[in-house]
Amino acid sequence: FARRGLSLIETVMVVLVLSIAIPPSLTIVDHAVEIRADAVSLTRATALANGIMEHVLADVHSEHASLGFAAMIDDAAYIEGLNTRIAPLADAMQPFGVTARVIVGPLADASGTVSGDGGADLFRVVRVEVDYPSAAAGTQTLALECVVTGFGL
C-alpha cells in the first residue's frame, strides 16, 4: 500500500526551511533592485550632462550673433537662452527627478585661475551640475566641467 501526500512533520520542516531561506533572498533581490535603479538614474544624469555640455560647446563655436564665446559675458542671459534650447532634453528627464544647472565662470587663464591679466584670461570654466535620485544615498550630484575659449576661432 503506497503512501500519498506529506505528513505533518514533513510539512512543518518545509515551512521552517522556507522561512529561514526566503528573507535573506529577498534582501539580496532588494539590494540588486537598488543598484539597478541607481545605475539607471546615473545613466540619465550622464546623458543630460553630456547633452547640455554639447550644446555649450556648439554655442561657443557658433557664428550666430547671440551665441559664441562672447555671449558668455552676460552669463545670466546666456544661461537663460541655453535653458530654452535644452528644454526638450531637460523636460524629458524631469519626471525621473533628474534636474540640471549650468554655471559659467569668470574669465580665467589656461589653468582656470582668474589672474586679472586680460592677455592671459582668455578662458571660462563651464560647469554642468545634474542632481539625480539615488535609492541608496538620497539625491546625488554629477558635475561635468569644461574649459572653453573663443581664442583662435
PDB file of N, CA and C in Angstrom, residues 34-122:
ATOM      1  N   GLU A  34      17.964  48.172  -5.963  1.00  0.00           N
ATOM      2  CA  GLU A  34      18.519  49.495  -5.653  1.00  0.00           C
ATOM      3  C   GLU A  34      19.711  49.811  -6.554  1.00  0.00           C
ATOM      4  N   ILE A  35      20.599  48.855  -6.721  1.00  0.00           N
ATOM      5  CA  ILE A  35      21.787  49.057  -7.555  1.00  0.00           C
ATOM      6  C   ILE A  35      21.366  49.329  -8.997  1.00  0.00           C
ATOM      7  N   ARG A  36      20.405  48.597  -9.494  1.00  0.00           N
ATOM      8  CA  ARG A  36      19.927  48.796 -10.873  1.00  0.00           C
ATOM      9  C   ARG A  36      19.281  50.162 -11.012  1.00  0.00           C
ATOM     10  N   ALA A  37      18.460  50.553 -10.049  1.00  0.00           N
ATOM     11  CA  ALA A  37      17.800  51.862 -10.110  1.00  0.00           C
ATOM     12  C   ALA A  37      18.833  52.982 -10.081  1.00  0.00           C
ATOM     13  N   ASP A  38      19.861  52.847  -9.248  1.00  0.00           N
ATOM     14  CA  ASP A  38      20.915  53.864  -9.194  1.00  0.00           C
ATOM     15  C   ASP A  38      21.682  53.936 -10.512  1.00  0.00           C
ATOM     16  N   ALA A  39      21.928  52.801 -11.119  1.00  0.00           N
ATOM     17  CA  ALA A  39      22.630  52.787 -12.405  1.00  0.00           C
ATOM     18  C   ALA A  39      21.805  53.476 -13.492  1.00  0.00           C
ATOM     19  N   VAL A  40      20.512  53.247 -13.493  1.00  0.00           N
ATOM     20  CA  VAL A  40      19.635  53.903 -14.469  1.00  0.00           C
ATOM     21  C   VAL A  40      19.605  55.412 -14.234  1.00  0.00           C
ATOM     22  N   SER A  41      19.499  55.828 -12.973  1.00  0.00           N
ATOM     23  CA  SER A  41      19.488  57.262 -12.654  1.00  0.00           C
ATOM     24  C   SER A  41      20.801  57.920 -13.050  1.00  0.00           C
ATOM     25  N   LEU A  42      21.922  57.266 -12.785  1.00  0.00           N
ATOM     26  CA  LEU A  42      23.225  57.817 -13.156  1.00  0.00           C
ATOM     27  C   LEU A  42      23.364  57.903 -14.674  1.00  0.00           C
ATOM     28  N   THR A  43      22.843  56.931 -15.391  1.00  0.00           N
ATOM     29  CA  THR A  43      22.875  56.969 -16.851  1.00  0.00           C
ATOM     30  C   THR A  43      22.064  58.145 -17.375  1.00  0.00           C
ATOM     31  N   ARG A  44      20.898  58.380 -16.795  1.00  0.00           N
ATOM     32  CA  ARG A  44      20.080  59.534 -17.198  1.00  0.00           C
ATOM     33  C   ARG A  44      20.811  60.842 -16.899  1.00  0.00           C
ATOM     34  N   ALA A  45      21.420  60.937 -15.714  1.00  0.00           N
ATOM     35  CA  ALA A  45      22.144  62.154 -15.334  1.00  0.00           C
ATOM     36  C   ALA A  45      23.319  62.394 -16.276  1.00  0.00           C
ATOM     37  N   THR A  46      24.032  61.344 -16.617  1.00  0.00           N
ATOM     38  CA  THR A  46      25.173  61.462 -17.532  1.00  0.00           C
ATOM     39  C   THR A  46      24.713  61.905 -18.909  1.00  0.00           C
ATOM     40  N   ALA A  47      23.614  61.346 -19.383  1.00  0.00           N
ATOM     41  CA  ALA A  47      23.090  61.735 -20.701  1.00  0.00           C
ATOM     42  C   ALA A  47      22.689  63.202 -20.712  1.00  0.00           C
ATOM     43  N   LEU A  48      22.039  63.663 -19.640  1.00  0.00           N
ATOM     44  CA  LEU A  48      21.641  65.068 -19.566  1.00  0.00           C
ATOM     45  C   LEU A  48      22.862  65.975 -19.493  1.00  0.00           C
ATOM     46  N   ALA A  49      23.833  65.650 -18.652  1.00  0.00           N
ATOM     47  CA  ALA A  49      25.045  66.471 -18.523  1.00  0.00           C
ATOM     48  C   ALA A  49      25.795  66.543 -19.856  1.00  0.00           C
ATOM     49  N   ASN A  50      25.938  65.416 -20.525  1.00  0.00           N
ATOM     50  CA  ASN A  50      26.628  65.400 -21.820  1.00  0.00           C
ATOM     51  C   ASN A  50      25.858  66.202 -22.864  1.00  0.00           C
ATOM     52  N   GLY A  51      24.541  66.059 -22.881  1.00  0.00           N
ATOM     53  CA  GLY A  51      23.728  66.808 -23.842  1.00  0.00           C
ATOM     54  C   GLY A  51      23.851  68.311 -23.639  1.00  0.00           C
ATOM     55  N   ILE A  52      23.831  68.737 -22.376  1.00  0.00           N
ATOM     56  CA  ILE A  52      23.968  70.167 -22.096  1.00  0.00           C
ATOM     57  C   ILE A  52      25.357  70.652 -22.483  1.00  0.00           C
ATOM     58  N   MET A  53      26.385  69.887 -22.136  1.00  0.00           N
ATOM     59  CA  MET A  53      27.750  70.307 -22.467  1.00  0.00           C
ATOM     60  C   MET A  53      27.951  70.359 -23.982  1.00  0.00           C
ATOM     61  N   GLU A  54      27.336  69.458 -24.710  1.00  0.00           N
ATOM     62  CA  GLU A  54      27.422  69.505 -26.177  1.00  0.00           C
ATOM     63  C   GLU A  54      26.806  70.794 -26.705  1.00  0.00           C
ATOM     64  N   HIS A  55      25.688  71.223 -26.112  1.00  0.00           N
ATOM     65  CA  HIS A  55      25.077  72.499 -26.501  1.00  0.00           C
ATOM     66  C   HIS A  55      26.029  73.659 -26.208  1.00  0.00           C
ATOM     67  N   VAL A  56      26.653  73.637 -25.035  1.00  0.00           N
ATOM     68  CA  VAL A  56      27.585  74.709 -24.658  1.00  0.00           C
ATOM     69  C   VAL A  56      28.746  74.770 -25.653  1.00  0.00           C
ATOM     70  N   LEU A  57      29.327  73.623 -25.973  1.00  0.00           N
ATOM     71  CA  LEU A  57      30.450  73.599 -26.909  1.00  0.00           C
ATOM     72  C   LEU A  57      30.032  74.063 -28.296  1.00  0.00           C
ATOM     73  N   ALA A  58      28.846  73.667 -28.718  1.00  0.00           N
ATOM     74  CA  ALA A  58      28.336  74.135 -30.015  1.00  0.00           C
ATOM     75  C   ALA A  58      28.109  75.639 -29.984  1.00  0.00           C
ATOM     76  N   ASP A  59      27.573  76.148 -28.866  1.00  0.00           N
ATOM     77  CA  ASP A  59      27.340  77.585 -28.728  1.00  0.00           C
ATOM     78  C   ASP A  59      28.648  78.369 -28.823  1.00  0.00           C
ATOM     79  N   VAL A  60      29.675  77.890 -28.133  1.00  0.00           N
ATOM     80  CA  VAL A  60      30.966  78.593 -28.114  1.00  0.00           C
ATOM     81  C   VAL A  60      31.529  78.727 -29.529  1.00  0.00           C
ATOM     82  N   HIS A  61      31.323  77.735 -30.350  1.00  0.00           N
ATOM     83  CA  HIS A  61      31.877  77.746 -31.709  1.00  0.00           C
ATOM     84  C   HIS A  61      30.897  78.275 -32.757  1.00  0.00           C
ATOM     85  N   SER A  62      29.731  78.712 -32.306  1.00  0.00           N
ATOM     86  CA  SER A  62      28.721  79.217 -33.232  1.00  0.00           C
ATOM     87  C   SER A  62      29.072  80.608 -33.737  1.00  0.00           C
ATOM     88  N   GLU A  63      28.692  80.868 -34.961  1.00  0.00           N
ATOM     89  CA  GLU A  63      28.882  82.199 -35.536  1.00  0.00           C
ATOM     90  C   GLU A  63      27.619  83.042 -35.407  1.00  0.00           C
ATOM     91  N   HIS A  64      26.572  82.472 -34.812  1.00  0.00           N
ATOM     92  CA  HIS A  64      25.317  83.199 -34.612  1.00  0.00           C
ATOM     93  C   HIS A  64      25.566  84.389 -33.694  1.00  0.00           C
ATOM     94  N   ALA A  65      24.906  85.501 -33.974  1.00  0.00           N
ATOM     95  CA  ALA A  65      25.148  86.745 -33.235  1.00  0.00           C
ATOM     96  C   ALA A  65      24.883  86.623 -31.741  1.00  0.00           C
ATOM     97  N   SER A  66      23.898  85.813 -31.331  1.00  0.00           N
ATOM     98  CA  SER A  66      23.568  85.715 -29.905  1.00  0.00           C
ATOM     99  C   SER A  66      24.306  84.578 -29.208  1.00  0.00           C
ATOM    100  N   LEU A  67      25.174  83.911 -29.933  1.00  0.00           N
ATOM    101  CA  LEU A  67      25.921  82.800 -29.338  1.00  0.00           C
ATOM    102  C   LEU A  67      27.416  83.108 -29.406  1.00  0.00           C
ATOM    103  N   GLY A  68      28.234  82.092 -29.417  1.00  0.00           N
ATOM    104  CA  GLY A  68      29.669  82.297 -29.443  1.00  0.00           C
ATOM    105  C   GLY A  68      30.199  82.548 -28.043  1.00  0.00           C
ATOM    106  N   PHE A  69      31.514  82.557 -27.943  1.00  0.00           N
ATOM    107  CA  PHE A  69      32.179  82.749 -26.654  1.00  0.00           C
ATOM    108  C   PHE A  69      31.816  84.097 -26.048  1.00  0.00           C
ATOM    109  N   ALA A  70      31.667  85.121 -26.884  1.00  0.00           N
ATOM    110  CA  ALA A  70      31.353  86.466 -26.397  1.00  0.00           C
ATOM    111  C   ALA A  70      29.992  86.524 -25.704  1.00  0.00           C
ATOM    112  N   ALA A  71      29.074  85.644 -26.061  1.00  0.00           N
ATOM    113  CA  ALA A  71      27.746  85.648 -25.438  1.00  0.00           C
ATOM    114  C   ALA A  71      27.818  85.320 -23.950  1.00  0.00           C
ATOM    115  N   MET A  72      28.903  84.696 -23.518  1.00  0.00           N
ATOM    116  CA  MET A  72      29.036  84.309 -22.118  1.00  0.00           C
ATOM    117  C   MET A  72      29.423  85.484 -21.221  1.00  0.00           C
ATOM    118  N   ILE A  73      29.675  86.644 -21.808  1.00  0.00           N
ATOM    119  CA  ILE A  73      29.983  87.827 -20.994  1.00  0.00           C
ATOM    120  C   ILE A  73      28.820  88.106 -20.046  1.00  0.00           C
ATOM    121  N   ASP A  74      27.610  88.006 -20.583  1.00  0.00           N
ATOM    122  CA  ASP A  74      26.407  88.131 -19.745  1.00  0.00           C
ATOM    123  C   ASP A  74      25.927  86.709 -19.461  1.00  0.00           C
ATOM    124  N   ASP A  75      26.508  86.101 -18.429  1.00  0.00           N
ATOM    125  CA  ASP A  75      26.234  84.683 -18.177  1.00  0.00           C
ATOM    126  C   ASP A  75      24.774  84.407 -17.865  1.00  0.00           C
ATOM    127  N   ALA A  76      24.079  85.329 -17.203  1.00  0.00           N
ATOM    128  CA  ALA A  76      22.660  85.109 -16.890  1.00  0.00           C
ATOM    129  C   ALA A  76      21.834  85.034 -18.169  1.00  0.00           C
ATOM    130  N   ALA A  77      22.078  85.946 -19.112  1.00  0.00           N
ATOM    131  CA  ALA A  77      21.344  85.929 -20.383  1.00  0.00           C
ATOM    132  C   ALA A  77      21.714  84.697 -21.199  1.00  0.00           C
ATOM    133  N   TYR A  78      23.000  84.333 -21.190  1.00  0.00           N
ATOM    134  CA  TYR A  78      23.429  83.141 -21.927  1.00  0.00           C
ATOM    135  C   TYR A  78      22.740  81.899 -21.368  1.00  0.00           C
ATOM    136  N   ILE A  79      22.739  81.751 -20.034  1.00  0.00           N
ATOM    137  CA  ILE A  79      22.134  80.570 -19.407  1.00  0.00           C
ATOM    138  C   ILE A  79      20.630  80.537 -19.659  1.00  0.00           C
ATOM    139  N   GLU A  80      19.984  81.689 -19.656  1.00  0.00           N
ATOM    140  CA  GLU A  80      18.547  81.735 -19.961  1.00  0.00           C
ATOM    141  C   GLU A  80      18.283  81.216 -21.373  1.00  0.00           C
ATOM    142  N   GLY A  81      19.075  81.663 -22.339  1.00  0.00           N
ATOM    143  CA  GLY A  81      18.926  81.182 -23.715  1.00  0.00           C
ATOM    144  C   GLY A  81      19.255  79.703 -23.832  1.00  0.00           C
ATOM    145  N   LEU A  82      20.303  79.283 -23.125  1.00  0.00           N
ATOM    146  CA  LEU A  82      20.685  77.868 -23.135  1.00  0.00           C
ATOM    147  C   LEU A  82      19.556  77.010 -22.574  1.00  0.00           C
ATOM    148  N   ASN A  83      18.961  77.455 -21.481  1.00  0.00           N
ATOM    149  CA  ASN A  83      17.853  76.699 -20.877  1.00  0.00           C
ATOM    150  C   ASN A  83      16.694  76.544 -21.854  1.00  0.00           C
ATOM    151  N   THR A  84      16.450  77.554 -22.675  1.00  0.00           N
ATOM    152  CA  THR A  84      15.398  77.457 -23.693  1.00  0.00           C
ATOM    153  C   THR A  84      15.769  76.409 -24.736  1.00  0.00           C
ATOM    154  N   ARG A  85      17.035  76.410 -25.163  1.00  0.00           N
ATOM    155  CA  ARG A  85      17.478  75.462 -26.197  1.00  0.00           C
ATOM    156  C   ARG A  85      17.525  74.022 -25.702  1.00  0.00           C
ATOM    157  N   ILE A  86      17.815  73.834 -24.417  1.00  0.00           N
ATOM    158  CA  ILE A  86      17.911  72.458 -23.893  1.00  0.00           C
ATOM    159  C   ILE A  86      16.617  71.978 -23.247  1.00  0.00           C
ATOM    160  N   ALA A  87      15.575  72.792 -23.299  1.00  0.00           N
ATOM    161  CA  ALA A  87      14.312  72.444 -22.635  1.00  0.00           C
ATOM    162  C   ALA A  87      13.787  71.059 -23.028  1.00  0.00           C
ATOM    163  N   PRO A  88      13.789  70.683 -24.314  1.00  0.00           N
ATOM    164  CA  PRO A  88      13.271  69.337 -24.631  1.00  0.00           C
ATOM    165  C   PRO A  88      14.048  68.217 -23.926  1.00  0.00           C
ATOM    166  N   LEU A  89      15.349  68.382 -23.851  1.00  0.00           N
ATOM    167  CA  LEU A  89      16.186  67.377 -23.187  1.00  0.00           C
ATOM    168  C   LEU A  89      15.950  67.384 -21.673  1.00  0.00           C
ATOM    169  N   ALA A  90      15.959  68.570 -21.078  1.00  0.00           N
ATOM    170  CA  ALA A  90      15.775  68.683 -19.626  1.00  0.00           C
ATOM    171  C   ALA A  90      14.370  68.265 -19.208  1.00  0.00           C
ATOM    172  N   ASP A  91      13.369  68.651 -19.987  1.00  0.00           N
ATOM    173  CA  ASP A  91      11.985  68.300 -19.660  1.00  0.00           C
ATOM    174  C   ASP A  91      11.753  66.791 -19.700  1.00  0.00           C
ATOM    175  N   ALA A  92      12.469  66.098 -20.578  1.00  0.00           N
ATOM    176  CA  ALA A  92      12.324  64.642 -20.671  1.00  0.00           C
ATOM    177  C   ALA A  92      12.862  63.944 -19.426  1.00  0.00           C
ATOM    178  N   MET A  93      13.805  64.581 -18.738  1.00  0.00           N
ATOM    179  CA  MET A  93      14.413  63.967 -17.553  1.00  0.00           C
ATOM    180  C   MET A  93      13.701  64.339 -16.247  1.00  0.00           C
ATOM    181  N   GLN A  94      12.936  65.430 -16.249  1.00  0.00           N
ATOM    182  CA  GLN A  94      12.292  65.888 -15.011  1.00  0.00           C
ATOM    183  C   GLN A  94      11.372  64.862 -14.364  1.00  0.00           C
ATOM    184  N   PRO A  95      10.569  64.102 -15.117  1.00  0.00           N
ATOM    185  CA  PRO A  95       9.706  63.110 -14.455  1.00  0.00           C
ATOM    186  C   PRO A  95      10.484  62.057 -13.661  1.00  0.00           C
ATOM    187  N   PHE A  96      11.768  61.898 -13.977  1.00  0.00           N
ATOM    188  CA  PHE A  96      12.602  60.922 -13.283  1.00  0.00           C
ATOM    189  C   PHE A  96      13.379  61.556 -12.129  1.00  0.00           C
ATOM    190  N   GLY A  97      13.113  62.839 -11.858  1.00  0.00           N
ATOM    191  CA  GLY A  97      13.794  63.525 -10.767  1.00  0.00           C
ATOM    192  C   GLY A  97      15.194  63.988 -11.092  1.00  0.00           C
ATOM    193  N   VAL A  98      15.505  64.079 -12.396  1.00  0.00           N
ATOM    194  CA  VAL A  98      16.837  64.496 -12.838  1.00  0.00           C
ATOM    195  C   VAL A  98      16.759  65.949 -13.292  1.00  0.00           C
ATOM    196  N   THR A  99      17.501  66.827 -12.621  1.00  0.00           N
ATOM    197  CA  THR A  99      17.497  68.251 -12.947  1.00  0.00           C
ATOM    198  C   THR A  99      18.927  68.752 -13.096  1.00  0.00           C
ATOM    199  N   ALA A 100      19.080  69.869 -13.826  1.00  0.00           N
ATOM    200  CA  ALA A 100      20.428  70.367 -14.100  1.00  0.00           C
ATOM    201  C   ALA A 100      20.510  71.871 -13.939  1.00  0.00           C
ATOM    202  N   ARG A 101      21.738  72.326 -13.734  1.00  0.00           N
ATOM    203  CA  ARG A 101      22.033  73.760 -13.732  1.00  0.00           C
ATOM    204  C   ARG A 101      23.409  73.951 -14.368  1.00  0.00           C
ATOM    205  N   VAL A 102      23.587  75.131 -14.941  1.00  0.00           N
ATOM    206  CA  VAL A 102      24.841  75.463 -15.614  1.00  0.00           C
ATOM    207  C   VAL A 102      25.444  76.674 -14.923  1.00  0.00           C
ATOM    208  N   ILE A 103      26.742  76.622 -14.675  1.00  0.00           N
ATOM    209  CA  ILE A 103      27.464  77.734 -14.076  1.00  0.00           C
ATOM    210  C   ILE A 103      28.577  78.126 -15.041  1.00  0.00           C
ATOM    211  N   VAL A 104      28.576  79.395 -15.444  1.00  0.00           N
ATOM    212  CA  VAL A 104      29.626  79.909 -16.317  1.00  0.00           C
ATOM    213  C   VAL A 104      30.562  80.731 -15.446  1.00  0.00           C
ATOM    214  N   GLY A 105      31.807  80.320 -15.397  1.00  0.00           N
ATOM    215  CA  GLY A 105      32.791  81.007 -14.566  1.00  0.00           C
ATOM    216  C   GLY A 105      33.303  82.284 -15.222  1.00  0.00           C
ATOM    217  N   PRO A 106      34.022  83.084 -14.456  1.00  0.00           N
ATOM    218  CA  PRO A 106      34.595  84.319 -14.995  1.00  0.00           C
ATOM    219  C   PRO A 106      35.759  84.010 -15.940  1.00  0.00           C
ATOM    220  N   LEU A 107      36.208  85.023 -16.662  1.00  0.00           N
ATOM    221  CA  LEU A 107      37.389  84.840 -17.499  1.00  0.00           C
ATOM    222  C   LEU A 107      38.557  84.402 -16.631  1.00  0.00           C
ATOM    223  N   ALA A 108      39.320  83.436 -17.109  1.00  0.00           N
ATOM    224  CA  ALA A 108      40.428  82.869 -16.342  1.00  0.00           C
ATOM    225  C   ALA A 108      41.554  82.491 -17.299  1.00  0.00           C
ATOM    226  N   ASP A 109      42.716  82.183 -16.714  1.00  0.00           N
ATOM    227  CA  ASP A 109      43.826  81.742 -17.558  1.00  0.00           C
ATOM    228  C   ASP A 109      43.657  80.253 -17.879  1.00  0.00           C
ATOM    229  N   ALA A 110      44.633  79.687 -18.569  1.00  0.00           N
ATOM    230  CA  ALA A 110      44.522  78.300 -19.036  1.00  0.00           C
ATOM    231  C   ALA A 110      44.386  77.292 -17.895  1.00  0.00           C
ATOM    232  N   SER A 111      44.836  77.645 -16.692  1.00  0.00           N
ATOM    233  CA  SER A 111      44.728  76.721 -15.559  1.00  0.00           C
ATOM    234  C   SER A 111      43.374  76.843 -14.854  1.00  0.00           C
ATOM    235  N   GLY A 112      42.562  77.823 -15.285  1.00  0.00           N
ATOM    236  CA  GLY A 112      41.266  78.031 -14.655  1.00  0.00           C
ATOM    237  C   GLY A 112      41.309  79.044 -13.531  1.00  0.00           C
ATOM    238  N   THR A 113      42.464  79.689 -13.353  1.00  0.00           N
ATOM    239  CA  THR A 113      42.644  80.684 -12.297  1.00  0.00           C
ATOM    240  C   THR A 113      42.405  82.085 -12.849  1.00  0.00           C
ATOM    241  N   VAL A 114      41.629  82.882 -12.129  1.00  0.00           N
ATOM    242  CA  VAL A 114      41.391  84.268 -12.528  1.00  0.00           C
ATOM    243  C   VAL A 114      42.632  85.056 -12.136  1.00  0.00           C
ATOM    244  N   SER A 115      43.376  85.513 -13.142  1.00  0.00           N
ATOM    245  CA  SER A 115      44.634  86.210 -12.860  1.00  0.00           C
ATOM    246  C   SER A 115      44.489  87.725 -12.919  1.00  0.00           C
ATOM    247  N   GLY A 116      43.448  88.203 -13.597  1.00  0.00           N
ATOM    248  CA  GLY A 116      43.294  89.644 -13.770  1.00  0.00           C
ATOM    249  C   GLY A 116      44.070  90.168 -14.962  1.00  0.00           C
ATOM    250  N   ASP A 117      44.823  89.316 -15.609  1.00  0.00           N
ATOM    251  CA  ASP A 117      45.615  89.697 -16.783  1.00  0.00           C
ATOM    252  C   ASP A 117      44.758  89.479 -18.029  1.00  0.00           C
ATOM    253  N   GLY A 118      44.352  90.574 -18.663  1.00  0.00           N
ATOM    254  CA  GLY A 118      43.499  90.484 -19.845  1.00  0.00           C
ATOM    255  C   GLY A 118      44.107  89.691 -20.983  1.00  0.00           C
ATOM    256  N   GLY A 119      45.434  89.646 -21.049  1.00  0.00           N
ATOM    257  CA  GLY A 119      46.103  88.858 -22.087  1.00  0.00           C
ATOM    258  C   GLY A 119      46.120  87.369 -21.802  1.00  0.00           C
ATOM    259  N   ALA A 120      46.012  87.012 -20.527  1.00  0.00           N
ATOM    260  CA  ALA A 120      46.052  85.594 -20.148  1.00  0.00           C
ATOM    261  C   ALA A 120      44.666  85.030 -19.860  1.00  0.00           C
ATOM    262  N   ASP A 121      43.751  85.876 -19.395  1.00  0.00           N
ATOM    263  CA  ASP A 121      42.407  85.414 -19.048  1.00  0.00           C
ATOM    264  C   ASP A 121      41.551  85.338 -20.306  1.00  0.00           C
ATOM    265  N   LEU A 122      41.728  84.228 -21.040  1.00  0.00           N
ATOM    266  CA  LEU A 122      41.041  84.026 -22.314  1.00  0.00           C
ATOM    267  C   LEU A 122      40.061  82.860 -22.271  1.00  0.00           C
TER     268      LEU A 122
END
